[in-house]
Amino acid sequence: TQRQDDLTQLKHVGPSRMQLLNDHGITTIRQLCQVPEAELAGIKSIGKNYAKIIRRAAAAQDGKAGKRESDEINQHLQKKIGRLNRALACTNENLKPLGKKKYLALYVEMKKRSSKLKGRLHELTQIHDTLPREVKENVAQEADALRALLKSAGPKPKKKKYGAIIAEVKAFSKKLGSILS
């Protein structure tokens, strides 16, 4: 962030103007974007013309930083969704009843729930650019938690574990459904 906060990377801001801005409490590009243009124009050696040019340059630079941050969050979310999809596939494979009829109904329920969740995860990947950052981070955390639960299930869990997994998959799927609608 040191490079992002270097005001001298902006057009028409050299070391002396940066010192003037710092003296007025403006130390970052984001702060410079938030300062009213009239207040910026009132600083010695800036004036109306340079205030407008500097603010425009700061807004462009801040937008680039925001875009990079957004891209990183999107990649993080995509990675979490991919890992969750793989964990769902593994869990479905591990939970096959293989001749035990008492687990067949639970297995069918799990397949149905995970199929619905996979569909919602696919929808989420289509619209993830439009979601707010907090929602993306929350979904990524919950996807990680569900993935950990799926991995902890192990092969051939008991009915109680089946129930817990199904309930968590259903809850996460429901939450994604409310986000997507």
mmCIF file of C-alpha atoms in Angstrom:
data_model
loop_
_atom_site.group_PDB
_atom_site.id
_atom_site.type_symbol
_atom_site.label_atom_id
_atom_site.label_comp_id
_atom_site.label_asym_id
_atom_site.label_seq_id
_atom_site.Cartn_x
_atom_site.Cartn_y
_atom_site.Cartn_z
ATOM 1 C CA THR A 1 0.000 0.000 0.000
ATOM 2 C CA GLN A 2 3.031 2.298 0.278
ATOM 3 C CA ARG A 3 3.085 2.667 -3.514
ATOM 4 C CA GLN A 4 -0.675 3.307 -3.626
ATOM 5 C CA ASP A 5 -0.370 6.059 -1.015
ATOM 6 C CA ASP A 6 2.483 7.866 -2.792
ATOM 7 C CA LEU A 7 0.864 11.098 -3.935
ATOM 8 C CA THR A 8 3.811 11.924 -6.205
ATOM 9 C CA GLN A 9 2.680 9.245 -8.656
ATOM 10 C CA LEU A 10 -0.212 11.575 -9.568
ATOM 11 C CA LYS A 11 0.160 14.037 -12.423
ATOM 12 C CA HIS A 12 1.093 17.554 -11.223
ATOM 13 C CA VAL A 13 1.996 16.391 -7.706
ATOM 14 C CA GLY A 14 5.686 16.563 -6.964
ATOM 15 C CA PRO A 15 7.491 16.359 -3.635
ATOM 16 C CA SER A 16 6.696 19.976 -2.669
ATOM 17 C CA ARG A 17 2.948 19.687 -3.471
ATOM 18 C CA MET A 18 2.856 16.363 -1.674
ATOM 19 C CA GLN A 19 4.351 18.066 1.390
ATOM 20 C CA LEU A 20 1.674 20.799 1.173
ATOM 21 C CA LEU A 21 -1.059 18.173 0.920
ATOM 22 C CA ASN A 22 0.445 16.221 3.831
ATOM 23 C CA ASP A 23 0.532 19.424 5.905
ATOM 24 C CA HIS A 24 -3.221 19.737 5.260
ATOM 25 C CA GLY A 25 -3.834 16.149 6.437
ATOM 26 C CA ILE A 26 -4.027 14.559 2.985
ATOM 27 C CA THR A 27 -1.641 11.611 2.929
ATOM 28 C CA THR A 28 -3.356 9.049 0.691
ATOM 29 C CA ILE A 29 -4.907 9.028 -2.760
ATOM 30 C CA ARG A 30 -8.241 7.986 -1.273
ATOM 31 C CA GLN A 31 -8.205 11.010 1.079
ATOM 32 C CA LEU A 32 -7.383 13.229 -1.874
ATOM 33 C CA CYS A 33 -10.448 11.874 -3.700
ATOM 34 C CA GLN A 34 -12.647 12.751 -0.717
ATOM 35 C CA VAL A 35 -11.425 16.338 -0.226
ATOM 36 C CA PRO A 36 -13.816 18.895 -1.761
ATOM 37 C CA GLU A 37 -12.346 20.575 -4.828
ATOM 38 C CA ALA A 38 -12.850 24.051 -3.318
ATOM 39 C CA GLU A 39 -10.822 23.077 -0.243
ATOM 40 C CA LEU A 40 -8.080 21.661 -2.451
ATOM 41 C CA ALA A 41 -8.064 24.836 -4.568
ATOM 42 C CA GLY A 42 -7.568 26.872 -1.379
ATOM 43 C CA ILE A 43 -4.195 25.247 -0.686
ATOM 44 C CA LYS A 44 -1.245 27.475 -1.631
ATOM 45 C CA SER A 45 0.150 26.819 -5.167
ATOM 46 C CA ILE A 46 -2.721 24.554 -6.255
ATOM 47 C CA GLY A 47 -5.607 26.764 -7.362
ATOM 48 C CA LYS A 48 -8.826 25.809 -9.153
ATOM 49 C CA ASN A 49 -7.250 24.448 -12.332
ATOM 50 C CA TYR A 50 -4.734 22.147 -10.658
ATOM 51 C CA ALA A 51 -7.280 21.106 -8.021
ATOM 52 C CA LYS A 52 -9.502 19.760 -10.788
ATOM 53 C CA ILE A 53 -6.613 18.009 -12.600
ATOM 54 C CA ILE A 54 -5.205 16.475 -9.402
ATOM 55 C CA ARG A 55 -8.621 15.257 -8.216
ATOM 56 C CA ARG A 56 -9.263 13.648 -11.623
ATOM 57 C CA ALA A 57 -5.883 11.899 -11.524
ATOM 58 C CA ALA A 58 -6.506 10.752 -7.944
ATOM 59 C CA ALA A 59 -9.944 9.367 -8.856
ATOM 60 C CA ALA A 60 -8.467 7.449 -11.795
ATOM 61 C CA GLN A 61 -5.667 6.027 -9.620
ATOM 62 C CA ASP A 62 -8.082 5.114 -6.813
ATOM 63 C CA GLY A 63 -10.331 3.390 -9.337
ATOM 64 C CA LYS A 64 -7.411 1.243 -10.533
ATOM 65 C CA ALA A 65 -6.599 0.221 -6.953
ATOM 66 C CA GLY A 66 -10.266 -0.637 -6.332
ATOM 67 C CA LYS A 67 -10.365 -2.697 -9.529
ATOM 68 C CA ARG A 68 -7.252 -4.679 -8.524
ATOM 69 C CA GLU A 69 -8.741 -5.338 -5.085
ATOM 70 C CA SER A 70 -12.052 -6.414 -6.616
ATOM 71 C CA ASP A 71 -10.265 -8.767 -9.022
ATOM 72 C CA GLU A 72 -8.395 -10.369 -6.107
ATOM 73 C CA ILE A 73 -11.646 -10.890 -4.168
ATOM 74 C CA ASN A 74 -13.324 -12.380 -7.261
ATOM 75 C CA GLN A 75 -10.424 -14.801 -7.779
ATOM 76 C CA HIS A 76 -10.535 -15.759 -4.100
ATOM 77 C CA LEU A 77 -14.270 -16.451 -4.312
ATOM 78 C CA GLN A 78 -13.858 -18.464 -7.529
ATOM 79 C CA LYS A 79 -11.167 -20.581 -5.866
ATOM 80 C CA LYS A 80 -13.382 -21.258 -2.827
ATOM 81 C CA ILE A 81 -16.328 -22.222 -5.056
ATOM 82 C CA GLY A 82 -14.133 -24.585 -7.064
ATOM 83 C CA ARG A 83 -12.836 -26.259 -3.920
ATOM 84 C CA LEU A 84 -16.363 -26.602 -2.539
ATOM 85 C CA ASN A 85 -17.567 -28.192 -5.796
ATOM 86 C CA ARG A 86 -14.728 -30.732 -5.641
ATOM 87 C CA ALA A 87 -15.495 -31.468 -1.989
ATOM 88 C CA LEU A 88 -19.183 -31.999 -2.835
ATOM 89 C CA ALA A 89 -18.225 -34.447 -5.594
ATOM 90 C CA CYS A 90 -15.893 -36.350 -3.253
ATOM 91 C CA THR A 91 -18.469 -36.449 -0.477
ATOM 92 C CA ASN A 92 -21.143 -37.741 -2.843
ATOM 93 C CA GLU A 93 -18.759 -40.480 -3.923
ATOM 94 C CA ASN A 94 -17.816 -41.348 -0.335
ATOM 95 C CA LEU A 95 -21.425 -41.448 0.827
ATOM 96 C CA LYS A 96 -22.628 -44.030 -1.685
ATOM 97 C CA PRO A 97 -24.546 -46.604 0.374
ATOM 98 C CA LEU A 98 -23.017 -49.627 -1.420
ATOM 99 C CA GLY A 99 -25.574 -52.269 -0.475
ATOM 100 C CA LYS A 100 -26.842 -50.666 2.749
ATOM 101 C CA LYS A 101 -30.473 -49.796 2.144
ATOM 102 C CA LYS A 102 -30.773 -47.893 5.408
ATOM 103 C CA TYR A 103 -28.545 -45.128 3.945
ATOM 104 C CA LEU A 104 -30.141 -45.038 0.496
ATOM 105 C CA ALA A 105 -32.769 -42.388 1.332
ATOM 106 C CA LEU A 106 -30.131 -40.176 2.964
ATOM 107 C CA TYR A 107 -27.830 -40.584 -0.021
ATOM 108 C CA VAL A 108 -30.619 -39.623 -2.446
ATOM 109 C CA GLU A 109 -31.411 -36.563 -0.298
ATOM 110 C CA MET A 110 -27.730 -35.607 -0.237
ATOM 111 C CA LYS A 111 -27.441 -35.948 -4.021
ATOM 112 C CA LYS A 112 -30.535 -33.777 -4.501
ATOM 113 C CA ARG A 113 -29.289 -31.079 -2.095
ATOM 114 C CA SER A 114 -25.765 -31.021 -3.486
ATOM 115 C CA SER A 115 -27.080 -30.861 -7.052
ATOM 116 C CA LYS A 116 -29.184 -27.823 -6.135
ATOM 117 C CA LEU A 117 -26.200 -26.239 -4.372
ATOM 118 C CA LYS A 118 -23.949 -26.835 -7.395
ATOM 119 C CA GLY A 119 -26.539 -25.100 -9.574
ATOM 120 C CA ARG A 120 -26.601 -22.110 -7.250
ATOM 121 C CA LEU A 121 -22.816 -22.001 -7.096
ATOM 122 C CA HIS A 122 -22.780 -21.935 -10.895
ATOM 123 C CA GLU A 123 -25.297 -19.053 -10.896
ATOM 124 C CA LEU A 124 -23.142 -17.242 -8.362
ATOM 125 C CA THR A 125 -20.077 -17.495 -10.591
ATOM 126 C CA GLN A 126 -22.091 -15.866 -13.378
ATOM 127 C CA ILE A 127 -23.030 -12.787 -11.317
ATOM 128 C CA HIS A 128 -20.200 -12.543 -8.761
ATOM 129 C CA ASP A 129 -18.938 -9.280 -10.317
ATOM 130 C CA THR A 130 -22.133 -7.487 -9.298
ATOM 131 C CA LEU A 131 -22.109 -8.611 -5.659
ATOM 132 C CA PRO A 132 -20.847 -6.336 -2.865
ATOM 133 C CA ARG A 133 -17.464 -7.148 -1.355
ATOM 134 C CA GLU A 134 -18.929 -8.106 2.053
ATOM 135 C CA VAL A 135 -21.272 -10.636 0.440
ATOM 136 C CA LYS A 136 -18.402 -12.195 -1.527
ATOM 137 C CA GLU A 137 -16.240 -12.487 1.582
ATOM 138 C CA ASN A 138 -19.124 -13.964 3.589
ATOM 139 C CA VAL A 139 -19.887 -16.538 0.873
ATOM 140 C CA ALA A 140 -16.189 -17.466 0.650
ATOM 141 C CA GLN A 141 -16.007 -18.007 4.433
ATOM 142 C CA GLU A 142 -19.160 -20.101 4.508
ATOM 143 C CA ALA A 143 -17.996 -22.129 1.504
ATOM 144 C CA ASP A 144 -14.761 -22.842 3.368
ATOM 145 C CA ALA A 145 -16.662 -23.906 6.490
ATOM 146 C CA LEU A 146 -18.918 -26.223 4.485
ATOM 147 C CA ARG A 147 -15.903 -27.663 2.672
ATOM 148 C CA ALA A 148 -14.247 -28.406 6.029
ATOM 149 C CA LEU A 149 -17.418 -30.176 7.216
ATOM 150 C CA LEU A 150 -17.568 -32.229 4.017
ATOM 151 C CA LYS A 151 -13.912 -33.227 4.355
ATOM 152 C CA SER A 152 -14.401 -34.206 7.995
ATOM 153 C CA ALA A 153 -17.270 -36.553 7.069
ATOM 154 C CA GLY A 154 -14.885 -39.220 5.860
ATOM 155 C CA PRO A 155 -16.015 -42.382 4.128
ATOM 156 C CA LYS A 156 -19.192 -44.107 5.290
ATOM 157 C CA PRO A 157 -20.426 -41.772 8.044
ATOM 158 C CA LYS A 158 -23.269 -42.701 10.347
ATOM 159 C CA LYS A 159 -26.856 -41.432 9.972
ATOM 160 C CA LYS A 160 -26.221 -38.549 12.368
ATOM 161 C CA LYS A 161 -23.309 -37.273 10.249
ATOM 162 C CA TYR A 162 -25.372 -37.677 7.077
ATOM 163 C CA GLY A 163 -28.084 -35.529 8.645
ATOM 164 C CA ALA A 164 -25.631 -32.816 9.682
ATOM 165 C CA ILE A 165 -24.093 -32.671 6.210
ATOM 166 C CA ILE A 166 -27.474 -32.518 4.497
ATOM 167 C CA ALA A 167 -28.641 -29.774 6.858
ATOM 168 C CA GLU A 168 -25.514 -27.658 6.220
ATOM 169 C CA VAL A 169 -25.692 -28.115 2.450
ATOM 170 C CA LYS A 170 -29.379 -27.172 2.545
ATOM 171 C CA ALA A 171 -28.717 -24.073 4.698
ATOM 172 C CA PHE A 172 -25.876 -22.860 2.478
ATOM 173 C CA SER A 173 -27.944 -23.480 -0.643
ATOM 174 C CA LYS A 174 -30.848 -21.526 0.885
ATOM 175 C CA LYS A 175 -28.535 -18.615 1.750
ATOM 176 C CA LEU A 176 -27.191 -18.550 -1.820
ATOM 177 C CA GLY A 177 -30.761 -18.626 -3.091
ATOM 178 C CA SER A 178 -31.586 -15.490 -1.099
ATOM 179 C CA ILE A 179 -28.430 -13.766 -2.415
ATOM 180 C CA LEU A 180 -29.229 -14.689 -6.008
ATOM 181 C CA SER A 181 -32.852 -13.539 -5.890
#
